[in-house]
mmCIF file of C-alpha atoms in Angstrom:
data_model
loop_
_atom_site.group_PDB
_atom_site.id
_atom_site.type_symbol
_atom_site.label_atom_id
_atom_site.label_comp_id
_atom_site.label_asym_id
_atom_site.label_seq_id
_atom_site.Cartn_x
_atom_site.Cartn_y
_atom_site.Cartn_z
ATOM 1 C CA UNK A 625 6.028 32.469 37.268
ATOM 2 C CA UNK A 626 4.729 36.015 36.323
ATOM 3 C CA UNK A 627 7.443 38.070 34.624
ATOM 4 C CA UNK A 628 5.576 41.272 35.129
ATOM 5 C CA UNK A 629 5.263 40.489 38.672
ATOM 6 C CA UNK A 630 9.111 40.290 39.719
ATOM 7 C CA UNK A 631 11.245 43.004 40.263
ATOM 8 C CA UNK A 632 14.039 43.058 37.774
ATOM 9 C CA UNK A 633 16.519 44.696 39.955
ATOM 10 C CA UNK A 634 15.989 41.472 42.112
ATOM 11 C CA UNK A 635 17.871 39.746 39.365
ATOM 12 C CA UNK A 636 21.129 42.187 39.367
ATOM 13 C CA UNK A 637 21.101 41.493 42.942
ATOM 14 C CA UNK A 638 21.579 37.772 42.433
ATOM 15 C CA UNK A 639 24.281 38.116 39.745
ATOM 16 C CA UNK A 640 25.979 39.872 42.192
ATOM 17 C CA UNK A 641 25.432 38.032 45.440
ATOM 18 C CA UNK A 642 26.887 34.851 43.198
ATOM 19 C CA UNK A 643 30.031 36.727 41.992
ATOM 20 C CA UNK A 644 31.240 38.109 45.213
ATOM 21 C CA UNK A 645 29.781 35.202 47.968
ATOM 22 C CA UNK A 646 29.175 37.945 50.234
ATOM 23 C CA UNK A 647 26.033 40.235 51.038
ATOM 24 C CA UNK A 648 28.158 43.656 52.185
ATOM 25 C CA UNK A 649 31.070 42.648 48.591
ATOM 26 C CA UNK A 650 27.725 42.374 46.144
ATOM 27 C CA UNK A 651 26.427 45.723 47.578
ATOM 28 C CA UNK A 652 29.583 47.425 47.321
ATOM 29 C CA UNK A 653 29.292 45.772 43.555
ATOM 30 C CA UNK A 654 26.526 47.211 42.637
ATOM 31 C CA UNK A 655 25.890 50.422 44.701
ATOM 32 C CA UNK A 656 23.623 49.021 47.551
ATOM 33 C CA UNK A 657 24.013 49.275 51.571
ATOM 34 C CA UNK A 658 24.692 46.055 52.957
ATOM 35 C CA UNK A 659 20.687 46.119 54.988
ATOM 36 C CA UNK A 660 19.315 46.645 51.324
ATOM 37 C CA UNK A 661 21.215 43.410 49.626
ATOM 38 C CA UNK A 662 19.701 41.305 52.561
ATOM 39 C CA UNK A 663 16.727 42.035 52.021
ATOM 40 C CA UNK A 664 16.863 41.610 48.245
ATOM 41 C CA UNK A 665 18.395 38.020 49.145
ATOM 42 C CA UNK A 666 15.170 37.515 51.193
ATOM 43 C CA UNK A 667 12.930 38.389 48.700
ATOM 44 C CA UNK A 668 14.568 36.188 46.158
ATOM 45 C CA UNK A 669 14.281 33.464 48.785
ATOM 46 C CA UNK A 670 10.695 33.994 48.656
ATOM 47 C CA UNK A 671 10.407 34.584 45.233
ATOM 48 C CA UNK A 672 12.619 31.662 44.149
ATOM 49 C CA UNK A 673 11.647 29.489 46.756
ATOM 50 C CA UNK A 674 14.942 28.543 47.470
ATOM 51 C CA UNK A 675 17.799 29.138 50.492
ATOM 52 C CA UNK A 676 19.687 30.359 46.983
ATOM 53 C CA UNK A 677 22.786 31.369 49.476
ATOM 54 C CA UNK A 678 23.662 29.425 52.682
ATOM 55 C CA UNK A 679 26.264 30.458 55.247
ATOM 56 C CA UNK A 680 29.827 28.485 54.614
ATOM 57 C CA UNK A 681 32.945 28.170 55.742
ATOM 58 C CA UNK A 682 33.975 30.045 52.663
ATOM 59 C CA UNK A 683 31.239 32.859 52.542
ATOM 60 C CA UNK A 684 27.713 32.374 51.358
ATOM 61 C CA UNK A 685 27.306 29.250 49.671
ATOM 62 C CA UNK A 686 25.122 28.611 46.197
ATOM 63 C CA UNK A 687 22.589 25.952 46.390
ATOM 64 C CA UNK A 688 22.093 23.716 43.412
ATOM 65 C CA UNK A 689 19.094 25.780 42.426
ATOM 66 C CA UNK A 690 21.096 28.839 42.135
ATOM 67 C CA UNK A 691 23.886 26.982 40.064
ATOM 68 C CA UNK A 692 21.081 26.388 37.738
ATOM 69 C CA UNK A 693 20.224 29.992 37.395
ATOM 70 C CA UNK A 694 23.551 31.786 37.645
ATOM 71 C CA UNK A 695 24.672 31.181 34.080
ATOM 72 C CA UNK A 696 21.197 32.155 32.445
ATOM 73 C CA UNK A 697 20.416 34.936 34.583
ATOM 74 C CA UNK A 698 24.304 36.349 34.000
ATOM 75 C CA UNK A 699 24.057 35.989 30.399
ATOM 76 C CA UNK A 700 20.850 37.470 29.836
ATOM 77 C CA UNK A 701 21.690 40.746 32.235
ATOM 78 C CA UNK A 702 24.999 41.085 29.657
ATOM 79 C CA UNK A 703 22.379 41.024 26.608
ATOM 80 C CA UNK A 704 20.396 43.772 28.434
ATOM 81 C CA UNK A 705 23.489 45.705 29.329
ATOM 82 C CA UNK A 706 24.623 45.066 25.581
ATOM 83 C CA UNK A 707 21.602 46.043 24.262
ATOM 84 C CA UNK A 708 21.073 49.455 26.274
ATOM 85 C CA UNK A 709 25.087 50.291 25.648
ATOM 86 C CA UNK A 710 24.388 50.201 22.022
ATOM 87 C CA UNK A 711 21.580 52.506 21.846
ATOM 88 C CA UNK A 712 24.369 55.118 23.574
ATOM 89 C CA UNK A 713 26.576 54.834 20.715
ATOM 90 C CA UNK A 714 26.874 54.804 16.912
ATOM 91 C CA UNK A 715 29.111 53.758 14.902
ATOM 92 C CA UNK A 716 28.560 54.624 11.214
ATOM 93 C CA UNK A 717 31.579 52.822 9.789
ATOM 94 C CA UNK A 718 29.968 49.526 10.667
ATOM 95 C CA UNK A 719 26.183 50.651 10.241
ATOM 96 C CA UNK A 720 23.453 49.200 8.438
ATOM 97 C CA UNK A 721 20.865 51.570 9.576
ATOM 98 C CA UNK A 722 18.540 53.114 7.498
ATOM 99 C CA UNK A 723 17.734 56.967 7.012
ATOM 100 C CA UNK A 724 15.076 58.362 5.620
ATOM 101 C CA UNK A 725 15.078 62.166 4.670
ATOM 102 C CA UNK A 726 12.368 64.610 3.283
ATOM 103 C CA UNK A 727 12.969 66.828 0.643
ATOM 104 C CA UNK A 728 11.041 69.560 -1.015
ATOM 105 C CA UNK A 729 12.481 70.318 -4.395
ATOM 106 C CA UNK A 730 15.528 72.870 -4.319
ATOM 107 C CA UNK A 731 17.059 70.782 -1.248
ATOM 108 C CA UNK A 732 16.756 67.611 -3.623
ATOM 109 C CA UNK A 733 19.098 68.923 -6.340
ATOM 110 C CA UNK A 734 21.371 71.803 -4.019
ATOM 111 C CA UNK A 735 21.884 69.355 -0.732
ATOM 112 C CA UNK A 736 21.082 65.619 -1.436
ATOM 113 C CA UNK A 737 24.687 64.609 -4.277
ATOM 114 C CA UNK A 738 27.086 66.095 -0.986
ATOM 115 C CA UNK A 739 25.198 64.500 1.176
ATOM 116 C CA UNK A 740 25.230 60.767 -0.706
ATOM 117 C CA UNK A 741 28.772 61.914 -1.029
ATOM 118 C CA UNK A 742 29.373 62.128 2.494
ATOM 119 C CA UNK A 743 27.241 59.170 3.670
ATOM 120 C CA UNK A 744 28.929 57.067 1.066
ATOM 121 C CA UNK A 745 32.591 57.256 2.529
ATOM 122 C CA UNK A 746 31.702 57.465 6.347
ATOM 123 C CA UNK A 747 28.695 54.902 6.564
ATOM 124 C CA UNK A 748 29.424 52.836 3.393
ATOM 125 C CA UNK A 749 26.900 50.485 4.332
ATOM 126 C CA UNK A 750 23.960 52.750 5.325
ATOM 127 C CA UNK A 751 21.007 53.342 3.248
ATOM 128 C CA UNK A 752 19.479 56.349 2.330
ATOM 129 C CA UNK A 753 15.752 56.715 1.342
ATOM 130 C CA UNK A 754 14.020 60.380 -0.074
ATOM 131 C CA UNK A 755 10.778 61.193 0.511
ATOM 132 C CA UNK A 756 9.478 63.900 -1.698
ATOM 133 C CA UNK A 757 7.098 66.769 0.013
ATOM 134 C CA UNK A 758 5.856 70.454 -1.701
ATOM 135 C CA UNK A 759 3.578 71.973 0.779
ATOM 136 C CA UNK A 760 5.591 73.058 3.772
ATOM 137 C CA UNK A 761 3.720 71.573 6.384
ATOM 138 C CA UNK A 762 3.293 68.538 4.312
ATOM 139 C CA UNK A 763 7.097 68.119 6.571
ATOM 140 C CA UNK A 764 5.009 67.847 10.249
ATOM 141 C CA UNK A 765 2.861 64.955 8.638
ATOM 142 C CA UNK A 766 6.026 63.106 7.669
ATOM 143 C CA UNK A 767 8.027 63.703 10.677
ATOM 144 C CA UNK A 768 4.723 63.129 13.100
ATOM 145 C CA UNK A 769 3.897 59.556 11.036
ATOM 146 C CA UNK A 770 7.326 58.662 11.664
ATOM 147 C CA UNK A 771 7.512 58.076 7.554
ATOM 148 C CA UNK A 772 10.719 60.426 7.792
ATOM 149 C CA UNK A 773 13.548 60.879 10.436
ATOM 150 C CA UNK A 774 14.060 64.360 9.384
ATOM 151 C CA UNK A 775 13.082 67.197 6.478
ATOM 152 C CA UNK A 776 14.834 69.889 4.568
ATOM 153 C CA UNK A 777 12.559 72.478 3.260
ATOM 154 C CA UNK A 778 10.909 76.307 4.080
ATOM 155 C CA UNK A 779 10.089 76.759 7.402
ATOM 156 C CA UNK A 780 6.513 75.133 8.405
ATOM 157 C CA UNK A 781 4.086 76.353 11.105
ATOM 158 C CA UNK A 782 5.697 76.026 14.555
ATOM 159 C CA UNK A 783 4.667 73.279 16.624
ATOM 160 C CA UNK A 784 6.655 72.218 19.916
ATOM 161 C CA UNK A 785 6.929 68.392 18.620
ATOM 162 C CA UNK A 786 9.113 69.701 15.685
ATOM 163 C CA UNK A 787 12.488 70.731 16.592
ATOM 164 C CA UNK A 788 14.357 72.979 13.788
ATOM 165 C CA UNK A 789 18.063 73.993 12.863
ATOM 166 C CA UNK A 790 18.543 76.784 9.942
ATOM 167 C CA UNK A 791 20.358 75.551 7.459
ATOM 168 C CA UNK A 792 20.981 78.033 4.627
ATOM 169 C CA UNK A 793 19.276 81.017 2.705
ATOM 170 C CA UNK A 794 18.944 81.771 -0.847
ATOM 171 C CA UNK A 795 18.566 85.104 -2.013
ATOM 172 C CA UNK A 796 16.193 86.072 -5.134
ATOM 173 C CA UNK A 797 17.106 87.100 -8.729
ATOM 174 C CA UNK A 798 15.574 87.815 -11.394
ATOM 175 C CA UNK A 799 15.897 86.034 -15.167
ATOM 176 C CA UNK A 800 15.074 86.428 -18.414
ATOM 177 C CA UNK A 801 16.778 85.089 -21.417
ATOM 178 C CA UNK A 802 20.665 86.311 -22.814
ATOM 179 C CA UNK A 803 18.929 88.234 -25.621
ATOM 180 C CA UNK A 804 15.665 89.446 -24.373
ATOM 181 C CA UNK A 805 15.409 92.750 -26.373
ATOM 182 C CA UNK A 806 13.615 94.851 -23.807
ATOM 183 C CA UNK A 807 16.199 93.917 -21.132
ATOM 184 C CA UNK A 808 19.513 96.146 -20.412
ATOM 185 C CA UNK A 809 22.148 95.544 -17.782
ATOM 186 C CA UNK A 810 19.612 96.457 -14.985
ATOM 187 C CA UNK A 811 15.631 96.032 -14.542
ATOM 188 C CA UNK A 812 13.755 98.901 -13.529
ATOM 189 C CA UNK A 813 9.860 98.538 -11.619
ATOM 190 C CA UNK A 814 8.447 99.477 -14.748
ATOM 191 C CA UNK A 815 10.128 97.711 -17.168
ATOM 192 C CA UNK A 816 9.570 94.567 -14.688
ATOM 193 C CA UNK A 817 5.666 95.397 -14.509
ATOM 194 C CA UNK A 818 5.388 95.637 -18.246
ATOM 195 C CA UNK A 819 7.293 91.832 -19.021
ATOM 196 C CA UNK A 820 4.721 88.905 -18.744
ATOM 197 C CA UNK A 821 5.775 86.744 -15.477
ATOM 198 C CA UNK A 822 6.164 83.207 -14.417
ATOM 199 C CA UNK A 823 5.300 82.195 -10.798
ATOM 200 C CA UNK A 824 6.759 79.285 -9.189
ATOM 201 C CA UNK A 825 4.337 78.288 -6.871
ATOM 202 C CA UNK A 826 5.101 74.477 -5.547
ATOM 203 C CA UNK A 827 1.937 74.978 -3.120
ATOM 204 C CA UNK A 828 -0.155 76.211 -6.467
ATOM 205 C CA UNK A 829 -1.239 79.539 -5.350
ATOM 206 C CA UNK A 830 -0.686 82.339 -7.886
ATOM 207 C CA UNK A 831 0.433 84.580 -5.049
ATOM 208 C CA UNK A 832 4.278 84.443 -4.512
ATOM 209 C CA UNK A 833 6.955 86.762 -2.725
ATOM 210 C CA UNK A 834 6.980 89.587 -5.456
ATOM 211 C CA UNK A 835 3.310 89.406 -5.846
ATOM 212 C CA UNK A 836 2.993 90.271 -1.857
ATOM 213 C CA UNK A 837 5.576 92.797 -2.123
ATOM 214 C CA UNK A 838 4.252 94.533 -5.344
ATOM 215 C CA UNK A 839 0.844 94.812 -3.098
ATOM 216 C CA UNK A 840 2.225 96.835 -0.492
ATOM 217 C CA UNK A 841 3.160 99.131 -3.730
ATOM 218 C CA UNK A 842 0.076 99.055 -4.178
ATOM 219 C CA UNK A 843 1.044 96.897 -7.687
ATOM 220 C CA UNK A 844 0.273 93.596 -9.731
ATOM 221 C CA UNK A 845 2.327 91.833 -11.770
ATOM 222 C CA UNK A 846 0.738 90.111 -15.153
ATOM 223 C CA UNK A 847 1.317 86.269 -14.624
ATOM 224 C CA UNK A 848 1.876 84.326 -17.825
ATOM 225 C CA UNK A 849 2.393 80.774 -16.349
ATOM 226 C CA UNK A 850 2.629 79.196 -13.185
ATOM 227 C CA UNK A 851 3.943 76.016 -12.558
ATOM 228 C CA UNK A 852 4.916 74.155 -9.399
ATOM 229 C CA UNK A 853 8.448 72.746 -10.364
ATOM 230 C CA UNK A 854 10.777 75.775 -9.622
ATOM 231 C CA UNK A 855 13.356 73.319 -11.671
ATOM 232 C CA UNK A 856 11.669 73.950 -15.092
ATOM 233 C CA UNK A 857 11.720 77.837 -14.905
ATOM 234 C CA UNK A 858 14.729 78.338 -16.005
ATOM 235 C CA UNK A 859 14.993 76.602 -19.560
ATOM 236 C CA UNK A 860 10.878 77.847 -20.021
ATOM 237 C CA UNK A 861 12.262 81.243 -19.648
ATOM 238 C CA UNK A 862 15.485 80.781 -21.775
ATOM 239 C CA UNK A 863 13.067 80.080 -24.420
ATOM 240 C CA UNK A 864 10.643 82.844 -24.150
ATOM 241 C CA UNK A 865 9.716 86.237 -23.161
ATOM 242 C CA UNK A 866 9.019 85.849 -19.643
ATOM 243 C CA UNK A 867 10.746 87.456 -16.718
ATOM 244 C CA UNK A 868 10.820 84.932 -13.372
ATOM 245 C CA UNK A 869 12.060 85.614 -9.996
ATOM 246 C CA UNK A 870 13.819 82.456 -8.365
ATOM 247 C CA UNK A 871 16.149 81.472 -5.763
ATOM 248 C CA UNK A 872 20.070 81.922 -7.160
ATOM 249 C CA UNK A 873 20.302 78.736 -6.434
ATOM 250 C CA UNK A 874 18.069 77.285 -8.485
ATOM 251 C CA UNK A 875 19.430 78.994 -11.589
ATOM 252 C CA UNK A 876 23.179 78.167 -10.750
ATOM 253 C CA UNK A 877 22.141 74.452 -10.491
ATOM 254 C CA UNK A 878 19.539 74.250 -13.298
ATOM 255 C CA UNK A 879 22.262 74.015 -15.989
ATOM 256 C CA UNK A 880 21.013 76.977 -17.974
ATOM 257 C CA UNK A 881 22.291 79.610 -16.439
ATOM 258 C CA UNK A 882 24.457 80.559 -19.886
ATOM 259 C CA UNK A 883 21.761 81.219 -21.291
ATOM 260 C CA UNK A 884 19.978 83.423 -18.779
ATOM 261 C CA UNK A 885 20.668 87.203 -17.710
ATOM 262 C CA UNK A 886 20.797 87.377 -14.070
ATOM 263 C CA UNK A 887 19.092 90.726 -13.052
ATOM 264 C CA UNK A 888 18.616 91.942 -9.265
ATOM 265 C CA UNK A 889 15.008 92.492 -8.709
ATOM 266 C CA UNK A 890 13.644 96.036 -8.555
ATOM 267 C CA UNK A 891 12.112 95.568 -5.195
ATOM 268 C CA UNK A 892 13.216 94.194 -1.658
ATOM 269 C CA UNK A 893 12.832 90.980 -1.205
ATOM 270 C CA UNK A 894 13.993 88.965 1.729
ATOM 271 C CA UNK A 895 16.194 85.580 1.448
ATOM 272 C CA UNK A 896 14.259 82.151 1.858
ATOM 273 C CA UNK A 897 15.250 80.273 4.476
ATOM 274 C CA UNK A 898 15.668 76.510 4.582
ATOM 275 C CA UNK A 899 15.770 74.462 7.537
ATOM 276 C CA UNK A 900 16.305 70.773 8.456
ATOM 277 C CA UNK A 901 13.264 69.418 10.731
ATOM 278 C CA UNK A 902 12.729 66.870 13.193
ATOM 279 C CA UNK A 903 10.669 65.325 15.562
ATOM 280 C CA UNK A 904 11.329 65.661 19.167
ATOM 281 C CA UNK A 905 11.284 62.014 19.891
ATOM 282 C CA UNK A 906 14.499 61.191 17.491
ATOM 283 C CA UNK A 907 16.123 64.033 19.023
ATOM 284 C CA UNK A 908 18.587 61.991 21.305
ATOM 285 C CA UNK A 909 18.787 58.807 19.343
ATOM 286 C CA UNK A 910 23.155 58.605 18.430
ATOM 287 C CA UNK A 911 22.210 57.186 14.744
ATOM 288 C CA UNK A 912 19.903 60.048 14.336
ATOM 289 C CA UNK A 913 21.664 62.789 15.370
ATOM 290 C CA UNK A 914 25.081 61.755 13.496
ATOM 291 C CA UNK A 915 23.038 61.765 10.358
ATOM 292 C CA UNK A 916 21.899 65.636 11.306
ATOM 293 C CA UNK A 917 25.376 66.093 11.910
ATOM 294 C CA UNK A 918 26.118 64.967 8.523
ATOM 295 C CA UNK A 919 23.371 66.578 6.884
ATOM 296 C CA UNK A 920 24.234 70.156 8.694
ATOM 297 C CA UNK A 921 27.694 69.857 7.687
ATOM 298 C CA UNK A 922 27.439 69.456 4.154
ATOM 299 C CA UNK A 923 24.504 72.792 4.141
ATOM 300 C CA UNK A 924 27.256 75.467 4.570
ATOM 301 C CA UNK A 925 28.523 74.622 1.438
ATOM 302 C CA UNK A 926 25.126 76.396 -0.004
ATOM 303 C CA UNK A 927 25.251 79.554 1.386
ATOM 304 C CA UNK A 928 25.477 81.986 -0.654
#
């Protein structure tokens, strides 16, 4: 017999015809009008090739052909049933699933020990996996291969596949070391133009934030270095000359910031966002939207 070519609702019709022993009870079981369980019975006659249910004293009667199938059939409609019920519902403190995040540098060090914290006590037996990414919409390859179930980084370009949720901002300072000798309390334009600079670039363009703000000045900054690991910058500047312009954050967690003079910059510069990305097809899965949950409840710690 041809699975593909029987109706499976055919078989939820028989589990309940041999339950209740009656055409108009099984309908009533299972949502159908009494005219529509008869002729599911005949069909299953003619599919089965069997009377299946004869008229008795009693109600319908099962012949010894649908004995034979009324255990299998029941059991394997629970396993379905079973099956679908659990992809409606998650339960982390029994999990074993397996979640795989993207991260783009300042999210790896600021987000990822609360977040190991958190999965640690409330899905002790889940695994985490990082995936490291630098260009921003590196994130859309990840999350369209399926290689990630979700990303923390900068906004990437907008595409209707990729759902987003805003997670945090950092705002911008400026550093230079404790005892830099043509530093005071505050940092003027020119005093800024006239230090050498180092860019943080993780995309490895030597045109950053400042650099497009300075050009609607009209200005240009001298770059000394650049360098695409925003996590050195801080100790390469506590041991030179340079001035550098990061995210607070990255200074307050780079464990140098005693030896660094935090300066606002001289010009306007908006906060970076960060964002946690995924693709629309996880976007209703239980598992994968408790561990968004999780992952957007331990962000608002970082705002700053």
């Amino acid at each position: 017999m041809d699975l593909y070519g029987i109706d499976l609702n055919l078989l939820v019709a028989f589990d309940a015809l041999m339950k209740e022993r009656s055409v108009t009870k099984a309908g009533i079981r299972i949502g159908r009008t009494q005219p529509a369980m008869s002729a599911a019975l005949a069909r299953l006659r003619s599919l089965l090739k069997d009377e299946l249910l004869v008229r008795g004293p009693q109600g319908l009667q099962p012949t010894p052909r649908a004995l034979d199938l009324a255990e299998p059939l029941a059991r394997a409609l629970t396993d379905i049933q079973r099956t679908l019920d659990f992809t409606q519902a998650f339960d982390p403190a029994t999990s074993s699933a397996t979640f795989t995040i993207g991260l783009s540098d300042h999210p790896t060090f600021a987000l990822l020990p609360q977040l190991v914290a958190h999965l640690t006590k409330s899905a002790p037996d889940a695994t985490l996996q990082v995936r490291n990414f630098s260009a921003r919409d590196d994130a859309i390859d990840l999350l369209d291969a399926g290689e990630v179930d979700v990303t923390i980084g900068v906004p990437a370009t907008k595409t209707g596949r990729i759902l987003t949720q805003p997670l945090f901002e950092e705002r911008f300072v400026c550093i230079v070391r404790k005892d830099h000798p043509a530093v005071r309390r505050t940092l003027d334009l020119d005093a800024f133009l006239a230090l050498p600079h180092l860019l943080v670039s993780p995309e490895n363009e030597r045109f950053g934030h400042v650099d497009a703000a300075l050009a609607k000045k009209g200005l240009q900054r001298g770059l000394a270095l650049t360098l695409p690991n925003m996590y050195a910058a801080p100790l390469l500047i506590a041991r030179s000359d340079m001035v550098a312009t990061l995210m607070a954050g990255v200074v307050a967690a780079s464990g140098h910031a005693d030896e660094l003079a935090l300066l606002e910059p001289p010009l306007m510069l908006e906060p970076i966002p960060f964002v946690m990305s995924w693709h629309r097809r996880n976007d209703v899965h239980p598992a994968q939207r408790w561990f968004r949950n999780c992952v957007a409840g331990v962000a608002p710690d970082l705002r700053r």
